[in-house]
Amino acid sequence: MRLRTTPATLLTLVSSINLVKGACECGYQLRDTGARYTHQIYNDFTVSPDVTGLNKNPASSNFTQDWIVQSWSAGTSDLIPIPRRNDEANVYIEDGTLVMRQIGYSDSDRRMNKSVSIAAIQSTGQDFLHGSFRSVFKISDDHGSVGGFFWYHNDTNEIDLEVLTKEPNDTTIHYTSHPVTNPAASFPATLTKPWTEYQEHRFDWHPENITFYQGAQAVHYTTLNVPKVAGNMQMNLWADGNEWSGQPSKTNVTMNVKNILFYYNTTASEAGTDQAYNQACSKAGGASSKTICKDTDPEVKVNDSPVERAVPTVVLSLTTVVAFLAYFMG
């Protein structure tokens, strides 16, 4: 039985052909730097339902494929006077944001030497080797916490973006490439708006340099301590009473994350030996404007992904249109 339709319906059908997007089989290219990467991770919490118990809740599968909520503790030392504990309950999705919470630490808690209850997440992937790493978040105005968004391999291979809420100026942010044996490796910058307001934080890690951004604006460039090995990504909210964090806030502190976006390479794709990527790109016809996606603002999504690509126009001849009409309307 033939489907009966109208010319208007046919026009809709033909138009839909033009809207089909590919799968970025040959990776992604940044508009501002031209850098190309083979992989992408995108977490959009604005469309997520409210979820607690993220590590084990089936409703959080989109989160747990990329992230693990941390649940470890650390004691004191000569430089760290207050113990801290990462609690899974301090990370949850609520009202369209990933919430990371540090519980208020009272004078009584301090006298009893209790641990500060803090929050951290770590990527399931451990093989990020160069890329563009971005997140839109804000931190509440409760003095006594450090909000971090960073890449980590070990203490001498780390790229940090940190907000210190103890500081009187709520537009200060710190960019660091570890180790800080050279004072220039840690750079305090001024945000264009307070860290209590949502804004995109970003750093691009290249083989020879690191550039930190505020939104689309590059604000700090360094060639110091550029890592040469792969590592993982992390976000956290913490305090331990040391010189860096200051005394923990007596009230709850929250870090609200709207989205997280990475364009990156892996050890294998950087070396050209990522077989899954190579086969997918080759099968799609190789690198071209049809198979390489362009990045765009995370708030603007195409097919539920923050990328934009050139889409080939489908041109139908008059003969083809007549044939369609004859088939569907006959």
GROMACS .gro file of C-alpha atoms in nm:
model
  330
    1MET     CA    1   0.000   0.000   0.000
    2ARG     CA    2   0.134   0.338  -0.101
    3LEU     CA    3   0.151   0.632   0.136
    4ARG     CA    4  -0.075   0.909   0.017
    5THR     CA    5   0.063   1.258   0.078
    6THR     CA    6   0.055   1.613  -0.052
    7PRO     CA    7   0.316   1.838  -0.214
    8ALA     CA    8   0.351   2.017   0.119
    9THR     CA    9   0.429   1.689   0.293
   10LEU     CA   10   0.677   1.607   0.020
   11LEU     CA   11   0.845   1.942   0.070
   12THR     CA   12   0.878   1.860   0.440
   13LEU     CA   13   1.029   1.524   0.348
   14VAL     CA   14   1.276   1.681   0.109
   15SER     CA   15   1.365   1.953   0.361
   16SER     CA   16   1.433   1.694   0.627
   17ILE     CA   17   1.706   1.550   0.410
   18ASN     CA   18   1.892   1.880   0.440
   19LEU     CA   19   1.873   1.872   0.820
   20VAL     CA   20   2.050   1.540   0.866
   21LYS     CA   21   2.376   1.583   1.055
   22GLY     CA   22   2.670   1.345   1.049
   23ALA     CA   23   2.842   1.188   1.346
   24CYS     CA   24   3.171   1.385   1.354
   25GLU     CA   25   3.348   1.069   1.239
   26CYS     CA   26   3.676   1.253   1.183
   27GLY     CA   27   3.671   1.459   1.499
   28TYR     CA   28   3.631   1.823   1.591
   29GLN     CA   29   3.795   2.151   1.498
   30LEU     CA   30   3.799   2.462   1.716
   31ARG     CA   31   3.686   2.777   1.544
   32ASP     CA   32   3.915   3.012   1.733
   33THR     CA   33   4.245   2.821   1.725
   34GLY     CA   34   4.195   2.575   1.439
   35ALA     CA   35   4.313   2.289   1.663
   36ARG     CA   36   4.168   1.946   1.581
   37TYR     CA   37   4.077   1.673   1.828
   38THR     CA   38   3.949   1.321   1.787
   39HIS     CA   39   3.715   1.288   2.085
   40GLN     CA   40   3.445   1.479   2.271
   41ILE     CA   41   3.272   1.452   2.609
   42TYR     CA   42   2.969   1.668   2.682
   43ASN     CA   43   2.758   1.667   2.997
   44ASP     CA   44   2.457   1.900   2.990
   45PHE     CA   45   2.303   1.905   3.336
   46THR     CA   46   2.038   2.160   3.240
   47VAL     CA   47   1.832   1.878   3.084
   48SER     CA   48   1.898   1.621   3.358
   49PRO     CA   49   1.638   1.511   3.614
   50ASP     CA   50   1.711   1.556   3.983
   51VAL     CA   51   1.929   1.262   4.092
   52THR     CA   52   2.110   1.166   4.414
   53GLY     CA   53   2.341   0.872   4.481
   54LEU     CA   54   2.501   0.930   4.143
   55ASN     CA   55   2.751   0.642   4.152
   56LYS     CA   56   2.480   0.377   4.185
   57ASN     CA   57   2.157   0.534   4.067
   58PRO     CA   58   2.046   0.397   3.725
   59ALA     CA   59   1.894   0.738   3.651
   60SER     CA   60   2.246   0.886   3.642
   61SER     CA   61   2.389   0.656   3.373
   62ASN     CA   62   2.468   0.952   3.146
   63PHE     CA   63   2.682   1.091   3.427
   64THR     CA   64   2.853   0.770   3.542
   65GLN     CA   65   2.973   0.681   3.193
   66ASP     CA   66   3.205   0.982   3.221
   67TRP     CA   67   3.246   1.052   3.595
   68ILE     CA   68   3.295   0.890   3.936
   69VAL     CA   69   3.199   1.069   4.258
   70GLN     CA   70   3.493   1.048   4.499
   71SER     CA   71   3.470   0.901   4.852
   72TRP     CA   72   3.817   0.914   5.009
   73SER     CA   73   3.960   1.086   5.316
   74ALA     CA   74   4.285   1.267   5.398
   75GLY     CA   75   4.437   1.334   5.738
   76THR     CA   76   4.641   1.618   5.882
   77SER     CA   77   5.005   1.718   5.858
   78ASP     CA   78   5.229   2.009   5.955
   79LEU     CA   79   5.084   2.208   5.664
   80ILE     CA   80   4.729   2.068   5.672
   81PRO     CA   81   4.566   2.127   6.013
   82ILE     CA   82   4.215   1.993   5.939
   83PRO     CA   83   4.123   1.646   5.803
   84ARG     CA   84   3.886   1.627   5.507
   85ARG     CA   85   3.649   1.365   5.368
   86ASN     CA   86   3.494   1.341   5.023
   87ASP     CA   87   3.132   1.235   5.070
   88GLU     CA   88   2.927   1.096   4.781
   89ALA     CA   89   2.616   1.262   4.925
   90ASN     CA   90   2.774   1.601   4.853
   91VAL     CA   91   2.744   1.553   4.476
   92TYR     CA   92   2.399   1.543   4.315
   93ILE     CA   93   2.195   1.683   4.029
   94GLU     CA   94   1.926   1.936   4.120
   95ASP     CA   95   1.733   2.203   3.930
   96GLY     CA   96   1.935   2.158   3.612
   97THR     CA   97   2.283   2.173   3.765
   98LEU     CA   98   2.539   1.933   3.902
   99VAL     CA   99   2.577   2.045   4.264
  100MET     CA  100   2.901   1.997   4.455
  101ARG     CA  101   2.869   2.086   4.823
  102GLN     CA  102   3.104   2.153   5.113
  103ILE     CA  103   2.925   2.121   5.448
  104GLY     CA  104   2.961   2.408   5.694
  105TYR     CA  105   3.236   2.346   5.949
  106SER     CA  106   3.153   2.477   6.296
  107ASP     CA  107   3.376   2.574   6.587
  108SER     CA  108   3.253   2.260   6.758
  109ASP     CA  109   3.363   2.049   6.460
  110ARG     CA  110   3.708   2.204   6.485
  111ARG     CA  111   3.738   2.138   6.859
  112MET     CA  112   3.640   1.774   6.802
  113ASN     CA  113   3.885   1.750   6.509
  114LYS     CA  114   3.613   1.636   6.273
  115SER     CA  115   3.676   1.609   5.900
  116VAL     CA  116   3.548   1.875   5.665
  117SER     CA  117   3.283   1.715   5.443
  118ILE     CA  118   3.377   1.807   5.084
  119ALA     CA  119   3.303   1.704   4.724
  120ALA     CA  120   3.496   1.578   4.422
  121ILE     CA  121   3.441   1.403   4.090
  122GLN     CA  122   3.699   1.237   3.865
  123SER     CA  123   3.669   1.131   3.503
  124THR     CA  124   3.634   0.762   3.427
  125GLY     CA  125   3.879   0.819   3.143
  126GLN     CA  126   4.246   0.837   3.238
  127ASP     CA  127   4.385   0.910   2.892
  128PHE     CA  128   4.337   1.279   2.814
  129LEU     CA  129   4.639   1.396   2.612
  130HIS     CA  130   4.598   1.758   2.492
  131GLY     CA  131   4.263   1.922   2.436
  132SER     CA  132   4.022   2.204   2.512
  133PHE     CA  133   3.856   2.164   2.852
  134ARG     CA  134   3.556   2.380   2.945
  135SER     CA  135   3.285   2.409   3.208
  136VAL     CA  136   3.012   2.660   3.292
  137PHE     CA  137   2.978   2.695   3.668
  138LYS     CA  138   2.941   2.930   3.963
  139ILE     CA  139   3.038   2.911   4.332
  140SER     CA  140   2.834   3.045   4.622
  141ASP     CA  141   2.954   3.345   4.822
  142ASP     CA  142   3.055   3.156   5.137
  143HIS     CA  143   3.415   3.231   5.234
  144GLY     CA  144   3.634   2.931   5.308
  145SER     CA  145   3.652   2.688   5.016
  146VAL     CA  146   3.845   2.616   4.697
  147GLY     CA  147   3.659   2.535   4.376
  148GLY     CA  148   3.876   2.352   4.125
  149PHE     CA  149   3.849   2.242   3.761
  150PHE     CA  150   4.168   2.066   3.655
  151TRP     CA  151   4.364   1.803   3.463
  152TYR     CA  152   4.578   1.568   3.674
  153HIS     CA  153   4.848   1.306   3.628
  154ASN     CA  154   5.047   1.356   3.948
  155ASP     CA  155   5.162   1.642   4.170
  156THR     CA  156   5.425   1.750   3.917
  157ASN     CA  157   5.195   1.716   3.614
  158GLU     CA  158   4.879   1.914   3.681
  159ILE     CA  159   4.689   2.200   3.514
  160ASP     CA  160   4.471   2.390   3.762
  161LEU     CA  161   4.197   2.645   3.743
  162GLU     CA  162   4.094   2.741   4.099
  163VAL     CA  163   3.872   2.988   4.281
  164LEU     CA  164   3.962   3.071   4.645
  165THR     CA  165   3.647   3.191   4.815
  166LYS     CA  166   3.846   3.325   5.111
  167GLU     CA  167   3.969   3.611   4.893
  168PRO     CA  168   3.793   3.945   4.937
  169ASN     CA  169   3.775   4.004   4.563
  170ASP     CA  170   3.514   3.775   4.408
  171THR     CA  171   3.657   3.820   4.059
  172THR     CA  172   3.996   3.659   4.129
  173ILE     CA  173   4.084   3.321   3.978
  174HIS     CA  174   4.412   3.129   3.982
  175TYR     CA  175   4.569   2.953   3.682
  176THR     CA  176   4.851   2.709   3.764
  177SER     CA  177   5.074   2.460   3.584
  178HIS     CA  178   5.246   2.244   3.846
  179PRO     CA  179   5.492   2.220   4.008
  180VAL     CA  180   5.511   2.575   4.141
  181THR     CA  181   5.888   2.581   4.176
  182ASN     CA  182   5.876   2.896   3.965
  183PRO     CA  183   5.633   3.159   4.104
  184ALA     CA  184   5.530   3.243   3.747
  185ALA     CA  185   5.371   2.896   3.722
  186SER     CA  186   5.076   3.024   3.927
  187PHE     CA  187   4.898   3.327   3.787
  188PRO     CA  188   4.612   3.521   3.954
  189ALA     CA  189   4.376   3.665   3.693
  190THR     CA  190   4.069   3.887   3.712
  191LEU     CA  191   3.735   3.756   3.590
  192THR     CA  192   3.503   3.979   3.389
  193LYS     CA  193   3.226   3.904   3.640
  194PRO     CA  194   3.215   3.750   3.990
  195TRP     CA  195   3.263   3.376   4.029
  196THR     CA  196   2.921   3.377   4.198
  197GLU     CA  197   2.773   3.415   3.848
  198TYR     CA  198   2.764   3.148   3.578
  199GLN     CA  199   3.045   3.178   3.326
  200GLU     CA  200   3.249   2.949   3.107
  201HIS     CA  201   3.594   2.856   3.236
  202ARG     CA  202   3.833   2.695   2.990
  203PHE     CA  203   4.192   2.589   2.934
  204ASP     CA  204   4.348   2.459   2.612
  205TRP     CA  205   4.648   2.229   2.652
  206HIS     CA  206   4.879   2.200   2.352
  207PRO     CA  207   5.209   2.007   2.328
  208GLU     CA  208   5.415   2.321   2.395
  209ASN     CA  209   5.182   2.561   2.580
  210ILE     CA  210   4.867   2.611   2.784
  211THR     CA  211   4.613   2.890   2.733
  212PHE     CA  212   4.345   2.982   2.987
  213TYR     CA  213   4.021   3.143   2.874
  214GLN     CA  214   3.724   3.327   3.016
  215GLY     CA  215   3.448   3.246   2.774
  216ALA     CA  216   3.595   3.299   2.428
  217GLN     CA  217   3.863   3.541   2.552
  218ALA     CA  218   4.218   3.412   2.604
  219VAL     CA  219   4.351   3.570   2.924
  220HIS     CA  220   4.668   3.379   3.016
  221TYR     CA  221   4.930   3.190   2.813
  222THR     CA  222   5.219   2.987   2.954
  223THR     CA  223   5.494   2.753   2.840
  224LEU     CA  224   5.593   2.659   3.197
  225ASN     CA  225   5.551   2.299   3.314
  226VAL     CA  226   5.353   2.184   3.011
  227PRO     CA  227   5.271   1.814   3.074
  228LYS     CA  228   5.399   1.550   2.833
  229VAL     CA  229   5.190   1.259   2.963
  230ALA     CA  230   4.820   1.168   2.968
  231GLY     CA  231   4.598   1.207   3.274
  232ASN     CA  232   4.242   1.250   3.401
  233MET     CA  233   4.002   1.538   3.459
  234GLN     CA  234   3.862   1.641   3.796
  235MET     CA  235   3.639   1.898   3.965
  236ASN     CA  236   3.627   1.956   4.339
  237LEU     CA  237   3.520   2.181   4.624
  238TRP     CA  238   3.734   2.157   4.936
  239ALA     CA  239   3.905   2.314   5.237
  240ASP     CA  240   4.156   2.183   5.492
  241GLY     CA  241   4.261   2.493   5.683
  242ASN     CA  242   4.592   2.529   5.501
  243GLU     CA  243   4.736   2.853   5.369
  244TRP     CA  244   4.578   2.804   5.026
  245SER     CA  245   4.218   2.728   5.126
  246GLY     CA  246   4.204   2.917   5.455
  247GLN     CA  247   3.966   2.816   5.732
  248PRO     CA  248   3.663   2.616   5.612
  249SER     CA  249   3.339   2.808   5.576
  250LYS     CA  250   3.101   2.778   5.871
  251THR     CA  251   2.812   2.764   5.623
  252ASN     CA  252   2.753   2.531   5.330
  253VAL     CA  253   2.936   2.617   5.008
  254THR     CA  254   2.806   2.501   4.670
  255MET     CA  255   2.953   2.479   4.324
  256ASN     CA  256   2.678   2.462   4.059
  257VAL     CA  257   2.783   2.321   3.723
  258LYS     CA  258   2.560   2.370   3.417
  259ASN     CA  259   2.777   2.177   3.174
  260ILE     CA  260   3.115   2.020   3.108
  261LEU     CA  261   3.266   2.002   2.759
  262PHE     CA  262   3.593   1.847   2.643
  263TYR     CA  263   3.747   1.820   2.297
  264TYR     CA  264   4.058   1.604   2.331
  265ASN     CA  265   4.303   1.348   2.202
  266THR     CA  266   4.415   1.025   2.362
  267THR     CA  267   4.758   0.863   2.361
  268ALA     CA  268   4.651   0.641   2.072
  269SER     CA  269   4.476   0.907   1.864
  270GLU     CA  270   4.766   1.147   1.914
  271ALA     CA  271   4.998   0.876   1.777
  272GLY     CA  272   4.760   0.791   1.494
  273THR     CA  273   4.698   0.438   1.625
  274ASP     CA  274   4.339   0.472   1.751
  275GLN     CA  275   4.189   0.196   1.537
  276ALA     CA  276   3.824   0.272   1.621
  277TYR     CA  277   3.866   0.638   1.528
  278ASN     CA  278   4.073   0.562   1.217
  279GLN     CA  279   3.821   0.309   1.086
  280ALA     CA  280   3.521   0.534   1.151
  281CYS     CA  281   3.684   0.831   0.979
  282SER     CA  282   3.797   0.620   0.683
  283LYS     CA  283   3.454   0.460   0.645
  284ALA     CA  284   3.295   0.808   0.638
  285GLY     CA  285   3.519   0.907   0.348
  286GLY     CA  286   3.806   1.070   0.534
  287ALA     CA  287   3.851   1.412   0.686
  288SER     CA  288   3.634   1.682   0.527
  289SER     CA  289   3.383   1.950   0.616
  290LYS     CA  290   3.123   1.673   0.617
  291THR     CA  291   3.299   1.460   0.879
  292ILE     CA  292   3.471   1.720   1.100
  293CYS     CA  293   3.247   1.911   1.342
  294LYS     CA  294   3.306   2.272   1.438
  295ASP     CA  295   3.285   2.367   1.803
  296THR     CA  296   3.049   2.637   1.919
  297ASP     CA  297   2.915   2.785   2.243
  298PRO     CA  298   2.803   2.507   2.482
  299GLU     CA  299   2.472   2.688   2.527
  300VAL     CA  300   2.397   2.639   2.155
  301LYS     CA  301   2.348   2.273   2.074
  302VAL     CA  302   2.310   2.083   1.747
  303ASN     CA  303   2.159   1.734   1.777
  304ASP     CA  304   2.202   1.755   2.157
  305SER     CA  305   2.573   1.821   2.116
  306PRO     CA  306   2.755   2.156   2.134
  307VAL     CA  307   2.898   2.138   1.783
  308GLU     CA  308   2.813   2.282   1.450
  309ARG     CA  309   2.902   2.140   1.113
  310ALA     CA  310   2.874   2.214   0.745
  311VAL     CA  311   2.580   2.020   0.607
  312PRO     CA  312   2.580   1.919   0.241
  313THR     CA  313   2.285   2.056   0.047
  314VAL     CA  314   2.077   1.795  -0.128
  315VAL     CA  315   1.979   1.917  -0.475
  316LEU     CA  316   1.687   1.732  -0.633
  317SER     CA  317   1.630   1.759  -1.005
  318LEU     CA  318   1.284   1.824  -1.150
  319THR     CA  319   1.274   1.466  -1.273
  320THR     CA  320   1.338   1.338  -0.920
  321VAL     CA  321   1.067   1.560  -0.773
  322VAL     CA  322   0.817   1.442  -1.034
  323ALA     CA  323   0.910   1.082  -0.958
  324PHE     CA  324   0.855   1.142  -0.586
  325LEU     CA  325   0.516   1.299  -0.657
  326ALA     CA  326   0.413   1.019  -0.888
  327TYR     CA  327   0.506   0.754  -0.629
  328PHE     CA  328   0.363   0.911  -0.315
  329MET     CA  329   0.050   1.060  -0.468
  330GLY     CA  330  -0.028   0.790  -0.716
   0.00000   0.00000   0.00000
